[in-house]
Coordinates of C-alpha atoms (C1' of nucleotides) in Angstrom, one line a residue:
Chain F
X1399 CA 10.1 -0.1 -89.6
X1400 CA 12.1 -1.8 -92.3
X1401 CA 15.9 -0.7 -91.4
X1402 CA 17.4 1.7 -93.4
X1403 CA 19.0 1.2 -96.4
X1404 CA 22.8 1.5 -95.8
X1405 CA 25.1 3.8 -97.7
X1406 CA 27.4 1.8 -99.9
X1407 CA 30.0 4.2 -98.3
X1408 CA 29.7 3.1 -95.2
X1409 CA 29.8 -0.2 -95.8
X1410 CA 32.8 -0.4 -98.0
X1411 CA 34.6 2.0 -95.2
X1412 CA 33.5 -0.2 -92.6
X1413 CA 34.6 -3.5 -94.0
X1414 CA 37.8 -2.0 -95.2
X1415 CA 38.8 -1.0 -92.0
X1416 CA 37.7 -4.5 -90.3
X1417 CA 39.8 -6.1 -93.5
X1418 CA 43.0 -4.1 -92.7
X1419 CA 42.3 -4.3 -88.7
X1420 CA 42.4 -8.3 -89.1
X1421 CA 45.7 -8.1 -91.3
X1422 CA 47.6 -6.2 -89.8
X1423 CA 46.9 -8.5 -86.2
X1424 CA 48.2 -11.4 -87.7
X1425 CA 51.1 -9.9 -89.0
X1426 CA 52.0 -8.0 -86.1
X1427 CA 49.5 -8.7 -82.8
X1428 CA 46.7 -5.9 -81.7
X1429 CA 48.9 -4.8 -79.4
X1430 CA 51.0 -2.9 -82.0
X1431 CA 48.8 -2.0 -84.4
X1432 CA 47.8 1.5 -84.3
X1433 CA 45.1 3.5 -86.1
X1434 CA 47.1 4.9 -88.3
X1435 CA 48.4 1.5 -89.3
X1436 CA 44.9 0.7 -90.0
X1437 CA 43.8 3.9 -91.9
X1438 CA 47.1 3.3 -94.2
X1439 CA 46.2 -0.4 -95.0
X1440 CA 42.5 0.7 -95.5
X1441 CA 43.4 3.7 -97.2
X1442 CA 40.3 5.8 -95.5
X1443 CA 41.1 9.3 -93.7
X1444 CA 41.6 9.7 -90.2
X1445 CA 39.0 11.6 -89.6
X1446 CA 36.4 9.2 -91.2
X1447 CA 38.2 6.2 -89.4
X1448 CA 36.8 8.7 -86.2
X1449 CA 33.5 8.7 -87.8
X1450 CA 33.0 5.7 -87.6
X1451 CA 34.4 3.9 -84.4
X1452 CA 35.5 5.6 -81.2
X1453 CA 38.6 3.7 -81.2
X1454 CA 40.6 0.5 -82.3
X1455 CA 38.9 -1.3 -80.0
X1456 CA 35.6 -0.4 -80.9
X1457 CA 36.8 -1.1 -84.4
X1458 CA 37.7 -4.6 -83.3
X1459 CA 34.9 -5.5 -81.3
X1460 CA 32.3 -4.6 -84.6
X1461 CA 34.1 -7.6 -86.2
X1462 CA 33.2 -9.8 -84.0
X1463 CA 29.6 -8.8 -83.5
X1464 CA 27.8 -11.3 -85.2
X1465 CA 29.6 -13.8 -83.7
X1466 CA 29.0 -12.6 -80.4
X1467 CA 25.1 -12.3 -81.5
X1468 CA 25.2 -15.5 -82.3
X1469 CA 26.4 -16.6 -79.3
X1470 CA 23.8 -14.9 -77.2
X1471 CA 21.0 -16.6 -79.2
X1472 CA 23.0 -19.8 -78.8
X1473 CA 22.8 -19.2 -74.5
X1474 CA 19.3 -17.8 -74.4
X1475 CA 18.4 -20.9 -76.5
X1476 CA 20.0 -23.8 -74.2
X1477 CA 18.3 -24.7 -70.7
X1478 CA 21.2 -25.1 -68.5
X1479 CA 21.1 -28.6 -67.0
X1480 CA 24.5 -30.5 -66.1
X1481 CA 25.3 -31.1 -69.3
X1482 CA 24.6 -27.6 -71.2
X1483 CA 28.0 -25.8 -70.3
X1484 CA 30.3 -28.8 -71.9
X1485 CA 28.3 -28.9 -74.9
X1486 CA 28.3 -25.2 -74.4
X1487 CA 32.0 -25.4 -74.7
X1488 CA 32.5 -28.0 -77.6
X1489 CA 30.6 -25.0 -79.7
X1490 CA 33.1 -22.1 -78.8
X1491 CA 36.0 -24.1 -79.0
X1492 CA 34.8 -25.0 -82.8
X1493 CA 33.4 -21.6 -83.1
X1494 CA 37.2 -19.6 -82.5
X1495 CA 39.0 -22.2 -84.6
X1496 CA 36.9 -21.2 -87.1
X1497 CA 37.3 -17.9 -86.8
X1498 CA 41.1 -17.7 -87.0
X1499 CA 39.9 -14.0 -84.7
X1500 CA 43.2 -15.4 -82.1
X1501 CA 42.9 -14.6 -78.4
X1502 CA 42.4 -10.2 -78.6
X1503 CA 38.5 -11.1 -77.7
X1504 CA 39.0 -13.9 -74.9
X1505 CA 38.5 -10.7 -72.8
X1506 CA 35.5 -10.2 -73.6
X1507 CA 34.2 -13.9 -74.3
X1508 CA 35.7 -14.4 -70.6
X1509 CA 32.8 -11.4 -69.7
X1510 CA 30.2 -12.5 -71.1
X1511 CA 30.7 -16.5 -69.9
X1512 CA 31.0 -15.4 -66.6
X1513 CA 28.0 -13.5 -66.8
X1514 CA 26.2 -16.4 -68.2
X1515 CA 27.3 -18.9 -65.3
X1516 CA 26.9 -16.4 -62.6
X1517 CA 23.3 -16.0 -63.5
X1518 CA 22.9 -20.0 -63.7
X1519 CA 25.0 -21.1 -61.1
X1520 CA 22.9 -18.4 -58.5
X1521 CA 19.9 -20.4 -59.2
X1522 CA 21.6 -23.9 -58.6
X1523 CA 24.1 -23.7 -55.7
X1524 CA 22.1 -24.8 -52.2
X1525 CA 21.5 -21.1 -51.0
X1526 CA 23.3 -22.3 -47.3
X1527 CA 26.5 -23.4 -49.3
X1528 CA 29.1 -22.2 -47.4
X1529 CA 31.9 -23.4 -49.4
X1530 CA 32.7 -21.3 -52.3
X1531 CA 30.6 -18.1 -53.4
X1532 CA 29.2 -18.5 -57.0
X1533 CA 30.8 -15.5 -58.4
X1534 CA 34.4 -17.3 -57.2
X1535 CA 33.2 -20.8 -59.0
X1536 CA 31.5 -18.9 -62.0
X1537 CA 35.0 -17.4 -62.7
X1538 CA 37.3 -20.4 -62.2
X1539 CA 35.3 -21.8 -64.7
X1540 CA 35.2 -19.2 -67.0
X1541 CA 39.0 -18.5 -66.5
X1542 CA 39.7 -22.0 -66.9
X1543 CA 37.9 -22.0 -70.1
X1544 CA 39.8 -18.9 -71.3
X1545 CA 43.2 -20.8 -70.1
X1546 CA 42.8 -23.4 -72.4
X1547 CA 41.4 -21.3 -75.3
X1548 CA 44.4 -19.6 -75.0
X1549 CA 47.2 -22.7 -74.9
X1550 CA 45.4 -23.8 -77.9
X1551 CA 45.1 -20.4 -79.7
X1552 CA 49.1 -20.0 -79.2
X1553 CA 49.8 -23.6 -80.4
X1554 CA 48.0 -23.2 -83.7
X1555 CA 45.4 -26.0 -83.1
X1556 CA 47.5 -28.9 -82.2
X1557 CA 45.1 -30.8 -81.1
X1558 CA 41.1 -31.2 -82.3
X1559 CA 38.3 -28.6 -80.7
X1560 CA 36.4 -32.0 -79.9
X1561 CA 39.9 -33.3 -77.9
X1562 CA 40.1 -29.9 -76.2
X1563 CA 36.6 -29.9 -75.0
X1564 CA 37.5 -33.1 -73.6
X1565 CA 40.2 -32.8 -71.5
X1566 CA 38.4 -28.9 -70.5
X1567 CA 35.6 -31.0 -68.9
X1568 CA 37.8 -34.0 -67.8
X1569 CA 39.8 -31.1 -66.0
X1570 CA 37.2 -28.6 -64.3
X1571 CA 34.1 -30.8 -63.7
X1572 CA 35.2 -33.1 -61.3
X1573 CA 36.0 -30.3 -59.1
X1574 CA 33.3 -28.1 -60.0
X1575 CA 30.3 -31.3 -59.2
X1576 CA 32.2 -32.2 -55.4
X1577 CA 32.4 -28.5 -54.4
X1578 CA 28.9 -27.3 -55.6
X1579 CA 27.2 -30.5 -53.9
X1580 CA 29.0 -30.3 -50.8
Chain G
X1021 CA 85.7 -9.6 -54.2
X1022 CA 83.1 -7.6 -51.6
X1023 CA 80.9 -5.9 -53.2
X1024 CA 81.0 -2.5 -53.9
X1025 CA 79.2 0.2 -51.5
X1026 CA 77.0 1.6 -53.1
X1027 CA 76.6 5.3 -53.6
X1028 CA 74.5 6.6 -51.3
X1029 CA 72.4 9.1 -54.1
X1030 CA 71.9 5.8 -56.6
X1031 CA 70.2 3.6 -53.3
X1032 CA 68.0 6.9 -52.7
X1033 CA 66.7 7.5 -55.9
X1034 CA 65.9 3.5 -56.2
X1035 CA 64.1 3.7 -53.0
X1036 CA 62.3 6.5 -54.6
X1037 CA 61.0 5.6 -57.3
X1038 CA 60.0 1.8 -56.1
X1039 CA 58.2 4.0 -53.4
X1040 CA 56.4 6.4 -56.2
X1041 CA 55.5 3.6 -58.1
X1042 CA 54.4 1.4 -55.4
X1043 CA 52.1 4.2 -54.2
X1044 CA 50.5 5.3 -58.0
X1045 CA 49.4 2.1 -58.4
X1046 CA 47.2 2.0 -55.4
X1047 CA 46.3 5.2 -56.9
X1048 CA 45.1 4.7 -60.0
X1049 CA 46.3 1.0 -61.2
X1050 CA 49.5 0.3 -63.1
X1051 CA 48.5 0.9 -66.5
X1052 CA 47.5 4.4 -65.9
X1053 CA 50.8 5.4 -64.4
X1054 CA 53.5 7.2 -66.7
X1055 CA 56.8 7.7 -66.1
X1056 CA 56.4 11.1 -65.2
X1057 CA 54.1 10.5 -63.1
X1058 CA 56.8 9.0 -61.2
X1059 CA 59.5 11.6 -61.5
X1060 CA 57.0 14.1 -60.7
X1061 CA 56.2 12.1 -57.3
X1062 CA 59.7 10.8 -56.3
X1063 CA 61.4 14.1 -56.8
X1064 CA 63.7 12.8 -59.7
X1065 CA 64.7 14.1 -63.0
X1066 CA 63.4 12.3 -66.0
X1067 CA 67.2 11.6 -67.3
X1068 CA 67.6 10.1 -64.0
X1069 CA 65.3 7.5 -64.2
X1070 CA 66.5 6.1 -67.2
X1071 CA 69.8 6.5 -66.2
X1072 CA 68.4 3.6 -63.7
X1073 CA 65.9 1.9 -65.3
X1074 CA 64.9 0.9 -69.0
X1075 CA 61.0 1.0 -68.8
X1076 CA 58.2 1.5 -66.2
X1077 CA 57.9 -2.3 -66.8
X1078 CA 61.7 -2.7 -65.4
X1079 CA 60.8 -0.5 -62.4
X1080 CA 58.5 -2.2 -60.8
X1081 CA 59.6 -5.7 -62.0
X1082 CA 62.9 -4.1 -59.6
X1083 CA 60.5 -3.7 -56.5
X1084 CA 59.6 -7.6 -56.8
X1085 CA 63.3 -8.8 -57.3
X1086 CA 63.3 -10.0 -53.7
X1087 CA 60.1 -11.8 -53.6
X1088 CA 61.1 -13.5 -56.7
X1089 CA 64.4 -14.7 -55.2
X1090 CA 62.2 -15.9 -52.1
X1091 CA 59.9 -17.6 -54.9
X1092 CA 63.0 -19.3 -56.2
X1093 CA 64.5 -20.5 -53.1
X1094 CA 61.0 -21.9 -52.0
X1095 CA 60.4 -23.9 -55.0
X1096 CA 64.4 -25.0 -55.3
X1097 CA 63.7 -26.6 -51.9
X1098 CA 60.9 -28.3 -52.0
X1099 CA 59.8 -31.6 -53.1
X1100 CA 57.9 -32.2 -55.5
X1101 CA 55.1 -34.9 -54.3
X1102 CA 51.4 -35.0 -54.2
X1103 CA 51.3 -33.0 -51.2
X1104 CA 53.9 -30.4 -51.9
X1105 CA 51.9 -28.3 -54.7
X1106 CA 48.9 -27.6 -52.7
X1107 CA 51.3 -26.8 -49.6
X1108 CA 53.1 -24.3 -52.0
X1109 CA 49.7 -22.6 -53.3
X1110 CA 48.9 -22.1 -49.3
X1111 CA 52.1 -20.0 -49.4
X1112 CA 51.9 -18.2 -52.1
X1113 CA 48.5 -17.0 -51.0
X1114 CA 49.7 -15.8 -47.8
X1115 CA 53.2 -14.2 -49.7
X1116 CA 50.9 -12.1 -51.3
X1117 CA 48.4 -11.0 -49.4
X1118 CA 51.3 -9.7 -47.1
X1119 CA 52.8 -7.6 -50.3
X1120 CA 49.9 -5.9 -51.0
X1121 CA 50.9 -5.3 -54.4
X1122 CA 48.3 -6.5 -56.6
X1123 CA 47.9 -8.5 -59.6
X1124 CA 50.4 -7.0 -61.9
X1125 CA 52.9 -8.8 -60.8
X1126 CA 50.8 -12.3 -61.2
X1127 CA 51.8 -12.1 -64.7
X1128 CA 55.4 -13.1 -63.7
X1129 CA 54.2 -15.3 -61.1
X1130 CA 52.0 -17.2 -63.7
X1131 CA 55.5 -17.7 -66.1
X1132 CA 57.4 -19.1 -63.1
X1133 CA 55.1 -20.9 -61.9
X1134 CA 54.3 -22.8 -65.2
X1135 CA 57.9 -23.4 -66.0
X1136 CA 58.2 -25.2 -62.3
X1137 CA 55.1 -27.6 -63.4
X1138 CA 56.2 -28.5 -66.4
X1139 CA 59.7 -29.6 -65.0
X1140 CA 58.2 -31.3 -63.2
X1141 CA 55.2 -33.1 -64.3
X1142 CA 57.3 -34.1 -67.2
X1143 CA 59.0 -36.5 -64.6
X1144 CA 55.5 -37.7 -63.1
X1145 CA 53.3 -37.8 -66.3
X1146 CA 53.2 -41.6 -67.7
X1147 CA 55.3 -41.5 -70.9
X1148 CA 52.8 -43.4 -72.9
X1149 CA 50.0 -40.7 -71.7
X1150 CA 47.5 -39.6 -74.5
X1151 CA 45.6 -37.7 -73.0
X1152 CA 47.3 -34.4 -72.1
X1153 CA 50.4 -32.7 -73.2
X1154 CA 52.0 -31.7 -70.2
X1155 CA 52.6 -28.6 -71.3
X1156 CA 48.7 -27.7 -71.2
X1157 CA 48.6 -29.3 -67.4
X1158 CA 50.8 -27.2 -66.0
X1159 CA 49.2 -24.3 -68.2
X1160 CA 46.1 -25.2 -67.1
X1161 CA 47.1 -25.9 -62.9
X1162 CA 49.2 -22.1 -63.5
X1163 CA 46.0 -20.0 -64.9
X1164 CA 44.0 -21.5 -62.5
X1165 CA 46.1 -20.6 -59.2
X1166 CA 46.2 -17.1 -61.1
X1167 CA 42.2 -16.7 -61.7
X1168 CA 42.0 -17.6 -57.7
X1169 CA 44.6 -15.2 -56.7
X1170 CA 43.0 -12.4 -59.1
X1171 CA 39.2 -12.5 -57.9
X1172 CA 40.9 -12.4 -54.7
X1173 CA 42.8 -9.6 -54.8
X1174 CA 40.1 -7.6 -57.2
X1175 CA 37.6 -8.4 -54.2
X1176 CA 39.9 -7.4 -51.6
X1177 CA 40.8 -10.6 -49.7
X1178 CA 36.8 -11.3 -48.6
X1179 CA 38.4 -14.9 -47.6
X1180 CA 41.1 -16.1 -45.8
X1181 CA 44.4 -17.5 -47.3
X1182 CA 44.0 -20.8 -45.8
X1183 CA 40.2 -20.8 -47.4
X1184 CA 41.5 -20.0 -50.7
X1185 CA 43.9 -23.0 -51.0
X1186 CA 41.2 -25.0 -49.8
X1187 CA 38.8 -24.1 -52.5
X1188 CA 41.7 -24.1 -55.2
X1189 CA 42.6 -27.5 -54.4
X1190 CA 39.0 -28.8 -54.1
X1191 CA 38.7 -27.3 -57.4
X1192 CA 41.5 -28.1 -59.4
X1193 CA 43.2 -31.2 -57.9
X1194 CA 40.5 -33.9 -58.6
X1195 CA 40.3 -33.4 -62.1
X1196 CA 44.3 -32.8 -62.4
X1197 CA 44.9 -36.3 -60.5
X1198 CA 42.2 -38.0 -62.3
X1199 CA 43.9 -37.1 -66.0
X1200 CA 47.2 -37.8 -65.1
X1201 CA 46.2 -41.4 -63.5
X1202 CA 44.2 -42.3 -66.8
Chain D
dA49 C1' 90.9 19.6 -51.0
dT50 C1' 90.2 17.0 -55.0
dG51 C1' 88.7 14.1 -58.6
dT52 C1' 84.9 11.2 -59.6
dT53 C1' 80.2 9.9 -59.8
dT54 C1' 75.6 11.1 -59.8
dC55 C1' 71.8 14.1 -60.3
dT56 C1' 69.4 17.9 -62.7
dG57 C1' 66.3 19.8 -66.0
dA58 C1' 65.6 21.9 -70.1
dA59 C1' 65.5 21.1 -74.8
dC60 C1' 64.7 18.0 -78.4
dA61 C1' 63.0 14.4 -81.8
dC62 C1' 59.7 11.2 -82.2
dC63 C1' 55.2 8.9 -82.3
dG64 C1' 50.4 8.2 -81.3
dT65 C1' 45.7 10.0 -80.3
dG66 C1' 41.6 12.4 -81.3
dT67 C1' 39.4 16.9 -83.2
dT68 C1' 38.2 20.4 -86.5
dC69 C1' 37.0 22.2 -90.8
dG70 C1' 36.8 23.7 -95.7
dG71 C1' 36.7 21.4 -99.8
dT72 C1' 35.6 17.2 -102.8
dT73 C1' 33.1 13.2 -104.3
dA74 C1' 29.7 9.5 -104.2
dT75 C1' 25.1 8.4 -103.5
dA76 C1' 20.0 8.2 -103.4
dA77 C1' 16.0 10.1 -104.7
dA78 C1' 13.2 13.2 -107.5
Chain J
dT882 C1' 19.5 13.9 -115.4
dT883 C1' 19.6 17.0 -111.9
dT884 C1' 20.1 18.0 -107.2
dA885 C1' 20.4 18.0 -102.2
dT886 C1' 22.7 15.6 -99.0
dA887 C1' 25.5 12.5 -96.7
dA888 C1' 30.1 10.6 -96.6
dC889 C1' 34.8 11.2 -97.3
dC890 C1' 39.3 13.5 -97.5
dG891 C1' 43.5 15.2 -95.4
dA892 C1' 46.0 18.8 -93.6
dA893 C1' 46.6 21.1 -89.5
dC894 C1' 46.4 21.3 -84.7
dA895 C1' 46.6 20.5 -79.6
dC896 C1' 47.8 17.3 -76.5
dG897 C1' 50.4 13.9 -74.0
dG898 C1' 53.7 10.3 -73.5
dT899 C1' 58.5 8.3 -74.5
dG900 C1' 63.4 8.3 -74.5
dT901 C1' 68.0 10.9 -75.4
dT902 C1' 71.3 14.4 -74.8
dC903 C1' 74.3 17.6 -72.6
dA904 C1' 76.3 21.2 -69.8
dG905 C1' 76.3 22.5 -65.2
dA906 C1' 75.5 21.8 -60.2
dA907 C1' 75.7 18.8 -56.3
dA908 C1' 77.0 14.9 -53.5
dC909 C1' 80.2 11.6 -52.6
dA910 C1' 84.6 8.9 -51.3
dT911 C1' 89.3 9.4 -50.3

DNA sequence: ATGTTTCTGAACACCGTGTTCGGTTATAAA
DNA sequence: TTTATAACCGAACACGGTGTTCAGAAACAT
């Protein structure tokens, strides 16, 4: 079944409200934007803002949906060996520089990653390890990612994705390597 | 000057709120609790409590005034070495386990902490050193104490204290030493 | 006993959310 | 072009939370 045509309605309503959604944070942070904020900017009624999404969030997270697709082609893709992850990393940290999106999704990039190593790392740690349980390791890592994502999100950049993904992996593999082959 | 006594009625109604508060948040976490919620519960009228307190926010940041002081003293007095950072992460694990009061405080914790490492890695750090700003070590050593401390708590202490700090400082230290050496 | 401080609680203004519904307009398809 | 329909509008509403105000009652220190 080819998919449906879409009604030019909903698509200029949609991208309006994405449009005003992603003003609106960088003038103020998502914290403080409301819906009617949004609705004003985007001049589209409330109840058709309710039509469409089930909330801000919502709203914010369909702006960031291909992205997030393209990420989960990008995972499913890569065989995870011992270098994956860092190149793995080198990607997103390009990838959110590009996007200018700032730190409102970490949340739900920090998900997703974990999910990602946990499933991995399940399959690789010697099942009698007795040191550290995966899920603990999968979300250091992940966190530890999301740390520096965030020092560089709040400093605008100052240094290159290629320099951060550096120091990221000079930081957490050491540690990660000793404690999953002890 | 000896300070004042202090009216009997104000030290009550404090004690009653911190306790309301304290007590909702096991309840249904911190970000579902309203302030009425807490009049209601403590047995206080609503011009009462912001005759005492600004915000929900100041509230409970009240109920943690004397662990911060604690904090403060701890860290005043210590040394900074090699050693004396993993010896401090063994205590704080400990501190908190005790207070039982969950992550929402770890926020604060994260701030404080932060600013101590940068004071002091600023000291340590080779002048010449191009490969880390210190400011996104001690960002970096911070998050990752708080990601511990939050699986932890979220999984309801499943290891010891003493294991934690183990694992934190297997985890962290080696690639921390290793940049800062380079 | 008295003057002061604190507490009370109802009333109020304000803001944000999410829903409903009758009327209007744009769209796709015939 | 006509027509049926899907989308949009926006005002009104119910709800719940915040923070302030004020007059009167109660607890307190002396």
């Amino acid at each position: 079944m080819p998919k449906q045509k879409i009604d030019r309605r909903v698509e200029r309503t949609r991208r309006s409200l994405q449009n005003a959604l992603s003003e609106l944070i960088l003038e103020k942070g998502y914290e403080k934007v409301t819906v009617q904020d949004v609705i004003d900017r985007a001049n589209v009624g409330r109840s058709t803002f309710y039509a469409h999404f089930e909330s801000l969030d919502q709203l914010l997270l369909s702006g960031f949906e291909p992205l997030r697709a393209q990420f989960e082609d990008f995972l499913s893709g890569a065989e995870f060996d011992h270098e994956s992850p860092w190149a793995l990393s080198l990607t997103m940290f390009q990838e959110v520089q590009k996007q200018k999106g700032g730190y409102i999704t970490l949340t739900h990039v920090q998900k997703f990653l974990y999910g990602y190593l946990l499933d991995h790392l399940k399959g690789q740690l010697p099942k009698r390890n007795k040191n550290i349980p995966p899920e603990l390791l999968a979300h250091y890592v992940a966190s530890s990612f999301i740390a520096l994502m965030t020092w560089w999100i709040d400093n605008e950049y100052p240094l290159s994705a290629e320099k951060m993904n550096e120091i990221y992996r000079q930081l957490v593999e050491p540690g990660t390597m000793a404690i999953m082959m002890t």
